[in-house]
């Protein structure tokens, strides 16, 4: 079992949606982080952002989220970009951000969705701080965090959730919980991403990434059944055993088809 370690890296950019879009526009395959930094400074697309701040956005925000796994997330987002609606784009950023930030990943599943499911209407910074403090006490953080660090991280968690549309966007310490429904094409990308990572069909359905969108195995199966009606895959399911015939060989082929369909 892999032990998760929580870092404070999330503070580098929170959701950084607009910044990610700008950096993706500048980034190309094979570009190094210093080259991306230099291009961002020279183009003037980050007015008012100090060089140090931009360095943190690239190295602690953009790179861990989108340049991991030989830059597969960045390449996918560049390919799909023109065909994505805003909500789809943001949900993919949310997925990759959660994967890069264990503390956000667990907060969404253990706090946001549990409170959503229990009928709570709001989540407060204090709720987030309770989660962070418990993690600190359990030794999940990279180093023991001070009271100030825990308070800041709690705020970063709720603000990041607000950036991605799980909570209301405001400066309040108590935020309204918003409905958050996985977009169909994001579900398709997620399923193919897990499949091409080498997971078996039943492992794809049972993967914890679905929990980021409040879904369990049965929810994922029902979502993929809907996608099968559109010809994206073929599903045969009996009891707890499901077989999926994937209609595209890899993520690149899927992305090409998604873009082509959108342009028709």
Coordinates of C-alpha atoms in Angstrom, one line a residue:
X1 CA 0.0 0.0 0.0
X2 CA 1.3 3.4 -1.0
X3 CA 1.4 5.9 1.8
X4 CA 0.2 9.4 0.7
X5 CA 2.3 12.3 1.8
X6 CA 0.7 15.8 2.0
X7 CA 2.7 18.8 0.8
X8 CA 1.9 22.5 0.8
X9 CA 2.6 22.8 -2.9
X10 CA -1.1 23.6 -3.6
X11 CA -0.5 27.1 -2.4
X12 CA 1.6 27.8 -5.5
X13 CA -1.5 28.4 -7.6
X14 CA -4.7 27.0 -6.1
X15 CA -6.9 26.2 -9.2
X16 CA -4.9 28.5 -11.5
X17 CA -7.3 28.0 -14.3
X18 CA -6.6 31.1 -16.3
X19 CA -2.8 30.8 -15.7
X20 CA -2.9 27.2 -16.9
X21 CA -4.6 28.2 -20.1
X22 CA -2.0 30.9 -20.7
X23 CA 0.9 28.5 -20.0
X24 CA -0.6 25.8 -22.2
X25 CA -0.8 28.3 -25.0
X26 CA 2.9 28.9 -24.6
X27 CA 4.0 25.3 -23.9
X28 CA 5.1 22.9 -26.6
X29 CA 6.3 19.3 -26.3
X30 CA 10.0 19.2 -25.3
X31 CA 10.0 22.6 -23.7
X32 CA 11.8 22.8 -20.4
X33 CA 10.5 24.6 -17.4
X34 CA 13.1 27.4 -17.6
X35 CA 12.1 27.9 -21.3
X36 CA 8.4 28.0 -20.4
X37 CA 9.2 30.6 -17.6
X38 CA 11.2 32.7 -20.0
X39 CA 8.5 32.6 -22.7
X40 CA 5.8 33.6 -20.1
X41 CA 7.9 36.5 -18.9
X42 CA 8.7 37.7 -22.5
X43 CA 5.1 37.5 -23.8
X44 CA 3.7 39.8 -21.1
X45 CA 0.7 37.5 -20.6
X46 CA 1.3 37.7 -16.8
X47 CA 1.3 41.5 -16.1
X48 CA 1.8 42.3 -12.5
X49 CA 3.1 38.9 -11.6
X50 CA 6.6 39.0 -10.1
X51 CA 9.3 36.8 -11.6
X52 CA 9.4 34.7 -8.4
X53 CA 5.7 34.2 -8.4
X54 CA 5.8 33.1 -12.0
X55 CA 8.6 30.7 -11.2
X56 CA 6.4 29.1 -8.5
X57 CA 3.4 28.9 -10.9
X58 CA 5.5 27.0 -13.4
X59 CA 7.6 24.8 -11.1
X60 CA 5.2 24.1 -8.3
X61 CA 1.8 24.5 -10.0
X62 CA 1.9 23.8 -13.7
X63 CA 4.7 21.2 -13.9
X64 CA 3.6 18.8 -11.2
X65 CA 0.0 18.8 -12.6
X66 CA 0.5 18.8 -16.3
X67 CA 4.1 17.8 -17.1
X68 CA 4.1 14.5 -15.2
X69 CA 4.1 11.2 -17.0
X70 CA 6.1 12.7 -19.9
X71 CA 3.8 15.6 -20.1
X72 CA 0.8 13.4 -21.0
X73 CA -1.8 15.8 -19.3
X74 CA -0.4 18.9 -21.1
X75 CA -0.3 17.1 -24.5
X76 CA -3.9 15.9 -24.0
X77 CA -5.2 19.3 -23.0
X78 CA -3.4 20.9 -26.0
X79 CA -5.0 18.4 -28.3
X80 CA -8.5 18.7 -26.9
X81 CA -8.4 22.4 -26.1
X82 CA -10.3 23.7 -29.2
X83 CA -13.1 21.1 -28.7
X84 CA -13.7 21.5 -25.0
X85 CA -16.4 23.6 -23.4
X86 CA -15.3 25.6 -20.4
X87 CA -16.8 23.1 -17.9
X88 CA -15.0 20.2 -19.5
X89 CA -11.7 22.0 -19.5
X90 CA -12.0 22.9 -15.8
X91 CA -13.0 19.4 -14.8
X92 CA -9.9 18.0 -16.5
X93 CA -7.8 20.6 -14.7
X94 CA -9.5 19.5 -11.5
X95 CA -8.7 15.8 -12.1
X96 CA -5.0 16.5 -12.8
X97 CA -4.7 18.9 -9.9
X98 CA -6.2 16.4 -7.5
X99 CA -3.8 13.7 -8.8
X100 CA -0.9 16.0 -8.2
X101 CA -2.1 17.0 -4.7
X102 CA -2.8 14.2 -2.3
X103 CA -4.2 16.6 0.3
X104 CA -6.7 18.0 -2.2
X105 CA -7.6 14.5 -3.5
X106 CA -8.5 13.3 0.0
X107 CA -10.2 16.5 1.1
X108 CA -12.6 16.3 -1.9
X109 CA -13.5 12.7 -1.2
X110 CA -13.4 12.7 2.6
X111 CA -14.9 16.1 3.3
X112 CA -16.6 17.7 0.3
X113 CA -18.5 14.6 -0.9
X114 CA -19.2 13.3 2.6
X115 CA -20.8 16.6 3.6
X116 CA -22.6 16.8 0.3
X117 CA -24.0 13.3 0.8
X118 CA -25.1 14.1 4.4
X119 CA -27.1 17.0 3.2
X120 CA -24.8 19.8 4.3
X121 CA -25.2 23.1 2.4
X122 CA -21.9 24.7 3.4
X123 CA -18.2 23.9 4.0
X124 CA -16.2 26.2 6.2
X125 CA -12.5 26.9 6.5
X126 CA -12.8 25.5 10.0
X127 CA -14.1 22.2 8.5
X128 CA -11.0 22.2 6.2
X129 CA -8.7 23.0 9.1
X130 CA -10.1 20.1 11.1
X131 CA -9.2 17.8 8.2
X132 CA -5.7 19.3 7.9
X133 CA -5.0 19.2 11.6
X134 CA -6.0 15.5 11.7
X135 CA -3.7 14.8 8.8
X136 CA -0.9 16.6 10.6
X137 CA -1.4 14.6 13.8
X138 CA -1.4 11.4 11.8
X139 CA 2.0 12.2 10.3
X140 CA 0.7 12.5 6.7
X141 CA 2.4 15.9 6.1
X142 CA 5.9 16.2 4.7
X143 CA 7.0 17.8 8.0
X144 CA 5.0 18.8 11.1
X145 CA 3.0 21.9 10.2
X146 CA 2.6 24.9 12.4
X147 CA -0.7 26.3 13.4
X148 CA -0.3 29.1 10.8
X149 CA 0.5 26.6 8.0
X150 CA -2.5 24.5 8.8
X151 CA -4.8 27.5 8.8
X152 CA -3.4 28.6 5.4
X153 CA -3.7 25.1 3.9
X154 CA -7.3 24.9 5.1
X155 CA -8.0 28.2 3.2
X156 CA -6.1 26.9 0.1
X157 CA -8.3 23.8 0.0
X158 CA -11.6 25.6 0.1
X159 CA -10.4 28.3 -2.3
X160 CA -9.2 25.6 -4.8
X161 CA -12.5 23.8 -4.5
X162 CA -14.2 27.2 -5.3
X163 CA -12.0 27.7 -8.3
X164 CA -13.1 24.4 -9.7
X165 CA -16.8 25.0 -9.0
X166 CA -17.4 22.7 -6.1
X167 CA -17.9 25.6 -3.7
X168 CA -19.2 29.1 -4.3
X169 CA -16.5 31.6 -5.4
X170 CA -16.3 34.2 -2.7
X171 CA -14.0 35.5 0.0
X172 CA -16.2 34.1 2.8
X173 CA -14.9 31.6 5.3
X174 CA -18.1 29.6 5.0
X175 CA -19.0 28.7 1.4
X176 CA -22.1 27.2 -0.2
X177 CA -21.7 23.7 -1.6
X178 CA -22.5 23.7 -5.3
X179 CA -23.7 20.8 -7.5
X180 CA -20.8 19.2 -9.3
X181 CA -21.7 16.7 -12.0
X182 CA -19.1 14.9 -14.2
X183 CA -19.3 15.9 -17.8
X184 CA -19.8 12.9 -20.2
X185 CA -16.8 13.5 -22.3
X186 CA -14.6 14.0 -19.2
X187 CA -15.9 10.6 -18.0
X188 CA -14.8 9.2 -21.4
X189 CA -11.4 10.7 -21.1
X190 CA -11.0 9.5 -17.5
X191 CA -12.1 5.9 -18.4
X192 CA -9.7 5.7 -21.4
X193 CA -6.9 7.3 -19.3
X194 CA -7.2 4.6 -16.7
X195 CA -7.5 1.9 -19.3
X196 CA -4.4 3.0 -21.2
X197 CA -2.5 3.1 -17.9
X198 CA -2.9 -0.7 -17.9
X199 CA -5.8 -1.2 -15.6
X200 CA -8.2 -4.1 -16.3
X201 CA -11.9 -3.3 -17.1
X202 CA -13.1 -3.9 -13.5
X203 CA -10.3 -2.0 -12.0
X204 CA -11.1 1.0 -14.2
X205 CA -14.7 1.0 -12.8
X206 CA -13.5 0.6 -9.2
X207 CA -10.8 3.3 -9.4
X208 CA -10.8 5.9 -6.7
X209 CA -10.6 8.8 -9.3
X210 CA -14.3 8.4 -9.9
X211 CA -14.8 9.4 -6.2
X212 CA -13.5 12.9 -7.1
X213 CA -16.8 13.4 -8.8
X214 CA -18.9 11.7 -6.1
X215 CA -19.2 8.4 -8.0
X216 CA -18.8 4.8 -7.0
X217 CA -18.3 1.7 -9.2
X218 CA -22.0 1.4 -10.1
X219 CA -22.1 5.1 -11.0
X220 CA -19.1 4.8 -13.2
X221 CA -20.7 1.7 -14.9
X222 CA -23.9 3.6 -15.6
X223 CA -21.9 6.5 -17.0
X224 CA -20.0 4.2 -19.4
X225 CA -23.2 2.5 -20.4
X226 CA -24.5 5.9 -21.6
X227 CA -21.3 6.5 -23.5
X228 CA -21.6 3.0 -25.1
X229 CA -24.9 4.1 -26.6
X230 CA -22.9 6.7 -28.5
X231 CA -20.5 4.1 -29.8
X232 CA -17.5 5.1 -27.7
X233 CA -17.2 1.6 -26.2
X234 CA -19.1 -1.7 -25.9
X235 CA -20.0 -3.0 -22.4
X236 CA -21.0 -6.4 -21.3
X237 CA -21.9 -6.7 -17.7
X238 CA -23.0 -9.5 -15.5
X239 CA -23.1 -9.2 -11.7
X240 CA -19.8 -7.8 -10.5
X241 CA -17.9 -8.7 -13.7
X242 CA -17.8 -6.2 -16.6
X243 CA -16.0 -6.5 -19.9
X244 CA -15.4 -3.4 -22.0
X245 CA -14.4 -3.4 -25.6
X246 CA -12.5 -0.2 -26.1
X247 CA -13.1 1.3 -29.6
X248 CA -9.9 3.3 -29.7
X249 CA -6.4 2.0 -29.2
X250 CA -5.0 4.8 -27.1
X251 CA -5.6 8.3 -25.7
X252 CA -4.2 10.0 -28.8
X253 CA -6.6 8.3 -31.1
X254 CA -9.5 9.0 -28.8
X255 CA -8.5 12.7 -28.6
X256 CA -8.3 12.9 -32.4
X257 CA -11.8 11.5 -32.8
X258 CA -13.2 13.8 -30.1
X259 CA -11.7 16.8 -31.9
X260 CA -12.9 15.6 -35.3
X261 CA -16.5 15.0 -34.1
X262 CA -16.5 18.5 -32.6
X263 CA -15.4 20.1 -35.9
X264 CA -18.0 18.3 -38.0

